[in-house]
Amino acid sequence: MSEIRATVKIADPSGDTELELTLAETVDYAEQNPNTWVFVDNQLVQPAELNDVQWGADVILVPSLVGGF
């Protein structure tokens, strides 16, 4: 049985990228990019909280807006 994948939007200076990621892949991305803000259903959450969300929710990863890109 394959892991559940969800569409994760990743914002960057060139626009948005949409990837089909597992929960583990999304957590890894957030941990490897410590200045990333994580939004789940339009609510800011800590990357560690991703393990507690209903996977398949609207997830957006955004570079921290403090200090620019």
CSV table of C-alpha atoms in Angstrom, one decimal:
chain,number,residue,atom,x,y,z
A,1,MET,CA,0.0,0.0,0.0
A,2,SER,CA,1.4,3.4,-1.0
A,3,GLU,CA,1.6,6.4,1.3
A,4,ILE,CA,-1.0,9.1,0.9
A,5,ARG,CA,0.2,12.0,-1.1
A,6,ALA,CA,-1.2,15.5,-1.0
A,7,THR,CA,-0.6,18.6,-3.1
A,8,VAL,CA,1.8,20.9,-1.3
A,9,LYS,CA,2.4,24.4,-2.7
A,10,ILE,CA,5.9,25.8,-2.2
A,11,ALA,CA,6.2,29.5,-2.8
A,12,ASP,CA,9.5,30.9,-4.0
A,13,PRO,CA,10.7,34.1,-5.7
A,14,SER,CA,9.8,32.8,-9.1
A,15,GLY,CA,6.2,31.8,-8.2
A,16,ASP,CA,4.6,28.7,-6.7
A,17,THR,CA,5.5,25.1,-7.3
A,18,GLU,CA,3.0,22.3,-6.6
A,19,LEU,CA,4.3,18.9,-5.6
A,20,GLU,CA,2.6,15.7,-4.7
A,21,LEU,CA,4.3,14.8,-1.4
A,22,THR,CA,3.8,12.5,1.5
A,23,LEU,CA,3.6,13.8,5.0
A,24,ALA,CA,7.2,12.6,5.7
A,25,GLU,CA,8.5,14.4,2.6
A,26,THR,CA,6.8,17.6,3.6
A,27,VAL,CA,8.2,17.4,7.2
A,28,ASP,CA,11.6,16.8,5.7
A,29,TYR,CA,11.3,19.8,3.4
A,30,ALA,CA,10.3,22.1,6.3
A,31,GLU,CA,13.1,20.8,8.5
A,32,GLN,CA,15.7,21.3,5.7
A,33,ASN,CA,14.5,24.9,5.2
A,34,PRO,CA,14.3,26.3,8.7
A,35,ASN,CA,13.1,29.7,7.6
A,36,THR,CA,10.0,28.3,6.0
A,37,TRP,CA,6.6,29.2,7.3
A,38,VAL,CA,4.1,26.3,7.1
A,39,PHE,CA,0.4,27.1,6.6
A,40,VAL,CA,-2.2,24.4,6.9
A,41,ASP,CA,-5.7,25.4,5.8
A,42,ASN,CA,-4.5,29.0,5.9
A,43,GLN,CA,-3.3,28.8,9.5
A,44,LEU,CA,0.4,29.2,10.5
A,45,VAL,CA,1.7,26.1,12.2
A,46,GLN,CA,5.1,24.9,13.4
A,47,PRO,CA,6.7,22.2,11.2
A,48,ALA,CA,6.6,19.8,14.2
A,49,GLU,CA,2.8,20.2,14.2
A,50,LEU,CA,2.5,18.7,10.7
A,51,ASN,CA,2.4,15.2,12.2
A,52,ASP,CA,-0.8,16.2,13.9
A,53,VAL,CA,-2.7,17.5,10.9
A,54,GLN,CA,-5.3,15.7,8.8
A,55,TRP,CA,-3.1,14.8,5.8
A,56,GLY,CA,-4.6,16.0,2.6
A,57,ALA,CA,-5.4,19.5,4.0
A,58,ASP,CA,-4.3,22.6,2.1
A,59,VAL,CA,-0.6,22.9,2.8
A,60,ILE,CA,1.5,25.9,1.7
A,61,LEU,CA,5.2,26.3,2.4
A,62,VAL,CA,6.5,29.9,2.2
A,63,PRO,CA,9.9,31.4,2.8
A,64,SER,CA,10.0,33.6,5.8
A,65,LEU,CA,8.9,37.1,4.8
A,66,VAL,CA,11.1,38.7,7.4
A,67,GLY,CA,14.3,39.9,5.8
A,68,GLY,CA,13.2,39.2,2.3
A,69,PHE,CA,14.4,36.4,0.0
